């Protein structure tokens, strides 16, 4: 199992994969912890968007630390790395969106998220919860820095300043205004053709402004006459599972995602369409891990990135989850870019992977659990 050393720590990504090629930390983590050591205002630290626990574990040496984020896998990676290094982290100090630390932090260490809408929501949250003048350090790798970062910090925090680069990372500084200067962005609105629906999508949720073109293609090829258990795996705002549920009254859909904000978006959309008494369920976690039931249908529009990195390992992991959790005779429907070599991966698991439909960009595979 590949390991990467971060000072005295040995860190790994989650889930643990043989032949892992991505590190569990980067120069932005190193830069933030170096500045914490040199400039820290006090012992208590709020960490935001930690990848695998490097910041949470590093700041905990100084005093009480809370880690805030949207990603279940990031939380699980941090807790596992704490256990591996005999430095267990307090799981109660993880903050999902909307939570607040139980004490006042002296400083904030923030990694830039990939999504600008999530960044805006987090900056607005910091303005709301922090005492005036709490120092905020924001860092990211040079190749991923958004051009409008300083103006965004000025809009939400009243001030933003670019600092020096170090090890291909750059830090930006601000101080909490002690009051809300700009409300967080409203949820995105996604129109669903042919349904008359407008679905909401929280900050950072995939395709939060427009229906993803892969999902749009799969919507035209959803199974009919479905009853029993269905999983919308990697559900985002829930458009696939919601559409299937609308056409199949005897189906119960479990909406699954690694993102808290995605699962929350799917839950809100289901309530808006079907009422609060609907029978559908919601699962925050790594794919289908933690679910005991088997599914008659699984729908999947898999990602081929982890953060900024192109990586089909997430898709291959979800294929294995689907194979493990399909009921006998159950089927998996996958939409993917036509150039990706998923048919080989699927056929190896299921014995076959039928091309149900294709266009100039996407292909839909149908796999049956015989």
XYZ file of C-alpha atoms in Angstrom:
370
model
C 0.000 0.000 0.000
C 1.668 3.294 -1.051
C 2.482 5.683 1.773
C 3.697 9.294 1.683
C 5.585 10.958 4.521
C 4.425 14.348 5.767
C 6.901 15.416 8.442
C 6.514 12.817 11.181
C 3.257 11.547 9.711
C 2.669 8.800 7.169
C -0.452 9.673 5.194
C -2.578 7.729 2.719
C -5.663 8.467 0.691
C -9.000 6.778 1.234
C -10.140 4.322 0.106
C -6.850 2.476 0.306
C -5.996 1.358 -3.235
C -3.180 -0.803 -4.482
C -0.971 1.173 -6.826
C -2.246 4.565 -5.641
C -0.573 7.342 -7.634
C -1.971 10.439 -5.893
C -0.377 11.869 -2.749
C -2.381 12.532 0.386
C -1.052 16.115 0.676
C 0.628 18.815 -1.381
C 2.609 22.037 -1.113
C -0.457 24.018 -0.038
C -0.731 21.856 3.091
C 2.954 22.332 3.872
C 2.722 26.093 3.343
C -0.289 26.532 5.615
C 1.249 24.552 8.461
C 4.545 26.399 8.102
C 2.724 29.728 8.437
C 0.689 28.412 11.368
C 3.937 27.607 13.158
C 5.449 31.008 12.344
C 2.422 33.267 12.748
C -0.331 31.409 14.598
C -2.452 33.739 16.723
C -3.416 31.117 19.311
C -3.924 27.410 19.948
C -7.391 26.848 18.436
C -7.590 26.293 14.681
C -10.388 25.850 12.154
C -9.299 23.839 9.089
C -11.370 23.897 5.889
C -11.226 21.507 2.901
C -8.492 19.248 4.258
C -7.812 16.416 1.793
C -6.674 13.535 3.983
C -5.926 14.939 7.420
C -2.554 16.639 6.920
C -3.866 19.988 8.189
C -6.159 18.562 10.867
C -3.408 16.369 12.305
C -0.748 19.070 11.977
C -2.830 21.777 13.655
C -3.970 19.448 16.445
C -0.404 19.477 17.796
C -0.979 23.140 18.626
C -4.385 22.923 20.314
C -8.070 22.195 19.695
C -8.808 21.883 15.984
C -11.998 21.553 13.947
C -12.058 20.372 10.352
C -14.884 21.553 8.088
C -15.741 20.085 4.705
C -18.284 18.551 2.366
C -16.488 15.330 1.414
C -17.191 12.090 3.318
C -14.053 10.451 1.918
C -11.860 13.330 3.117
C -13.288 12.883 6.616
C -12.735 9.115 6.513
C -9.173 9.538 5.221
C -8.318 11.941 8.041
C -9.736 9.678 10.752
C -7.942 6.640 9.282
C -4.635 8.513 9.101
C -5.058 9.595 12.692
C -5.515 5.966 13.721
C -2.558 4.791 11.606
C -0.265 7.369 13.208
C -1.491 6.654 16.766
C -2.839 10.204 16.935
C -6.610 9.655 16.931
C -8.731 12.606 15.864
C -11.986 13.601 17.529
C -14.702 12.715 15.009
C -17.029 15.169 16.777
C -14.717 17.968 15.625
C -15.613 17.363 11.987
C -18.047 20.013 10.739
C -20.470 19.412 7.886
C -21.844 22.463 6.017
C -23.987 24.475 8.409
C -22.241 23.176 11.545
C -20.154 25.529 13.688
C -17.154 24.903 15.962
C -17.967 24.467 19.630
C -15.413 27.102 20.633
C -13.952 30.207 19.014
C -11.011 29.477 16.697
C -7.945 31.714 16.841
C -7.166 31.267 13.148
C -8.401 29.569 9.981
C -6.381 27.421 7.570
C -8.277 26.956 4.322
C -7.422 24.983 1.208
C -9.057 26.337 -1.927
C -11.912 24.099 -3.061
C -12.222 23.227 -6.740
C -15.633 24.916 -7.002
C -15.952 28.702 -6.899
C -19.526 28.458 -5.631
C -18.354 26.359 -2.677
C -15.563 28.861 -2.021
C -18.093 31.703 -1.938
C -20.363 29.797 0.448
C -17.444 29.060 2.766
C -16.219 32.668 2.782
C -19.734 33.874 3.620
C -19.899 31.285 6.428
C -16.582 32.489 7.894
C -17.814 36.088 7.868
C -20.904 34.956 9.769
C -19.331 32.798 12.482
C -15.904 34.310 13.234
C -15.108 37.181 15.593
C -13.796 40.305 13.949
C -10.110 40.218 12.951
C -9.705 36.426 13.136
C -6.837 35.731 10.701
C -7.683 33.598 7.667
C -5.007 31.936 5.534
C -6.156 30.528 2.191
C -3.789 28.418 0.075
C -3.818 26.526 -3.195
C -1.442 25.167 -5.787
C -0.372 27.724 -8.407
C -1.813 25.778 -11.324
C -5.283 25.707 -9.762
C -5.664 29.290 -8.506
C -8.792 31.120 -9.719
C -8.120 34.517 -11.233
C -10.826 36.279 -9.211
C -9.758 35.027 -5.781
C -8.748 38.368 -4.246
C -11.946 40.128 -5.447
C -13.998 37.267 -3.981
C -12.225 37.595 -0.638
C -12.836 41.337 -0.689
C -16.516 40.807 -1.446
C -17.146 38.377 1.405
C -14.461 39.344 3.942
C -13.785 42.984 3.107
C -10.107 42.344 2.410
C -7.876 39.951 0.539
C -4.157 39.989 -0.165
C -2.019 37.664 -2.252
C 1.127 36.450 -0.519
C 4.356 34.905 -1.701
C 4.627 31.583 -3.486
C 6.400 28.592 -1.978
C 6.832 25.073 -3.389
C 4.404 25.811 -6.259
C 1.748 26.961 -3.783
C 0.514 30.430 -2.894
C -1.155 31.818 0.190
C -3.771 34.561 0.448
C -4.546 36.487 3.637
C -7.675 38.012 5.096
C -9.269 38.817 8.439
C -12.839 38.090 9.434
C -15.074 41.174 9.252
C -17.184 39.992 12.182
C -20.383 40.379 10.184
C -21.947 39.205 6.931
C -20.910 41.511 4.101
C -22.356 39.456 1.249
C -24.902 36.620 1.554
C -23.836 33.183 0.366
C -24.811 32.434 -3.243
C -28.287 31.059 -3.759
C -28.611 27.385 -4.736
C -28.177 26.687 -8.409
C -31.276 25.979 -10.484
C -31.269 23.189 -13.051
C -34.082 22.855 -15.592
C -34.974 19.286 -16.579
C -36.275 19.102 -20.170
C -39.582 17.330 -20.644
C -40.392 17.353 -16.929
C -41.184 20.956 -16.183
C -38.906 20.618 -13.149
C -36.397 23.072 -11.764
C -34.075 21.235 -9.390
C -31.893 22.995 -6.843
C -28.196 22.253 -6.339
C -26.104 23.468 -3.424
C -22.672 25.069 -3.752
C -20.074 22.774 -5.259
C -22.618 20.208 -6.448
C -21.782 18.849 -9.900
C -23.633 20.574 -12.774
C -25.335 23.056 -10.430
C -26.389 25.449 -13.197
C -27.082 23.208 -16.186
C -28.091 19.601 -16.645
C -24.994 17.516 -17.349
C -25.055 16.305 -20.961
C -24.198 12.735 -19.939
C -27.068 12.669 -17.480
C -29.337 14.170 -20.134
C -28.487 11.260 -22.469
C -29.120 8.643 -19.766
C -32.483 10.265 -18.946
C -33.662 9.157 -22.396
C -32.690 5.537 -21.644
C -33.880 4.881 -18.101
C -35.469 1.479 -17.448
C -39.246 1.194 -17.299
C -41.568 -1.002 -15.225
C -39.144 -0.953 -12.315
C -40.226 -2.070 -8.872
C -38.134 -2.635 -5.792
C -34.840 -1.089 -4.798
C -32.955 1.408 -6.979
C -29.670 3.215 -6.302
C -28.749 6.547 -7.860
C -25.006 6.156 -7.326
C -23.148 9.462 -7.324
C -26.507 11.202 -7.345
C -25.520 14.879 -7.437
C -28.809 16.788 -7.300
C -30.704 13.517 -7.833
C -31.968 14.075 -11.373
C -31.563 10.446 -12.520
C -33.163 8.819 -9.494
C -35.930 11.401 -9.308
C -36.817 10.854 -12.958
C -36.922 7.089 -12.547
C -39.030 7.438 -9.390
C -41.497 9.717 -11.180
C -42.106 7.076 -13.871
C -42.039 3.988 -11.624
C -44.346 4.325 -8.631
C -43.243 1.006 -7.122
C -39.549 1.866 -7.052
C -37.766 3.083 -3.944
C -34.629 5.059 -4.732
C -31.569 5.400 -2.497
C -29.632 8.535 -3.442
C -25.915 8.048 -2.759
C -23.050 10.532 -2.891
C -19.759 11.351 -1.209
C -20.781 15.034 -0.995
C -22.953 16.178 1.909
C -24.220 19.070 -0.198
C -25.163 16.743 -3.050
C -27.136 14.416 -0.777
C -28.810 17.421 0.837
C -29.727 18.759 -2.620
C -31.222 15.409 -3.652
C -33.185 15.240 -0.389
C -34.602 18.729 -0.871
C -35.548 18.004 -4.481
C -37.267 14.743 -3.544
C -39.293 16.538 -0.868
C -40.269 19.272 -3.323
C -41.417 16.764 -5.968
C -42.884 13.949 -3.881
C -43.629 15.531 -0.481
C -41.971 14.993 2.877
C -43.627 11.597 3.276
C -41.911 10.017 0.278
C -40.287 6.604 0.727
C -36.925 7.330 -0.882
C -33.691 7.206 1.120
C -30.357 9.048 1.193
C -26.860 7.743 1.833
C -23.755 9.858 2.476
C -20.645 7.747 2.074
C -18.143 6.085 -0.198
C -20.330 4.638 -2.918
C -22.531 1.858 -1.532
C -20.277 1.010 1.421
C -22.318 0.690 4.591
C -25.511 -0.395 2.827
C -26.643 -3.967 3.435
C -29.455 -4.152 0.890
C -29.228 -5.294 -2.713
C -30.611 -3.273 -5.593
C -32.691 -4.216 -8.595
C -31.397 -1.251 -10.622
C -28.323 0.934 -10.189
C -27.874 4.154 -12.181
C -24.401 5.620 -12.524
C -22.921 8.685 -14.202
C -19.397 8.256 -12.792
C -16.810 10.995 -12.282
C -13.415 10.660 -13.898
C -11.682 13.196 -11.643
C -10.588 13.220 -8.020
C -10.350 16.896 -7.197
C -8.313 18.432 -9.999
C -6.647 15.148 -10.982
C -7.925 13.037 -13.893
C -8.477 9.591 -12.409
C -10.824 6.762 -13.413
C -10.199 4.915 -10.157
C -13.400 6.299 -8.622
C -15.463 4.891 -11.497
C -13.794 1.477 -11.248
C -14.475 1.418 -7.508
C -18.146 2.243 -8.094
C -18.387 -0.535 -10.703
C -17.209 -2.999 -8.048
C -19.718 -1.623 -5.556
C -22.502 -2.056 -8.108
C -21.479 -5.637 -8.829
C -21.432 -6.440 -5.122
C -24.800 -4.821 -4.384
C -26.906 -5.843 -7.380
C -29.635 -8.377 -6.705
C -29.701 -11.520 -8.887
C -31.047 -10.419 -12.252
C -30.517 -6.758 -11.342
C -29.010 -4.349 -13.818
C -26.525 -1.512 -13.839
C -26.845 1.338 -16.349
C -23.744 3.486 -16.821
C -23.299 6.558 -18.996
C -19.719 7.515 -19.852
C -17.616 9.391 -22.352
C -17.149 7.101 -25.330
C -13.350 7.269 -25.250
C -13.059 5.893 -21.704
C -12.204 2.156 -21.528
C -15.051 1.254 -19.198
C -16.512 -1.563 -21.265
C -13.503 -3.749 -20.560
C -13.711 -3.043 -16.806
C -17.441 -3.765 -16.725
C -17.208 -6.944 -18.798
C -14.526 -8.282 -16.486
C -16.877 -7.870 -13.513
C -20.209 -8.830 -15.052
C -19.169 -11.136 -17.889
C -20.757 -8.772 -20.400
C -21.404 -5.068 -20.947
C -23.988 -4.348 -23.627
C -23.941 -1.039 -25.474
C -27.506 0.075 -24.913
C -27.129 3.404 -26.752
C -24.438 5.747 -28.058
C -24.080 9.158 -29.632
C -21.077 11.156 -30.822
C -19.868 11.734 -27.238
C -21.403 9.232 -24.831
C -22.172 5.551 -24.548
C -24.612 3.825 -22.192
C -23.692 0.358 -20.949
C -26.138 -2.155 -19.517
C -24.802 -4.900 -17.258
C -26.930 -7.661 -15.726
C -26.036 -9.586 -12.587
C -26.729 -13.167 -13.696
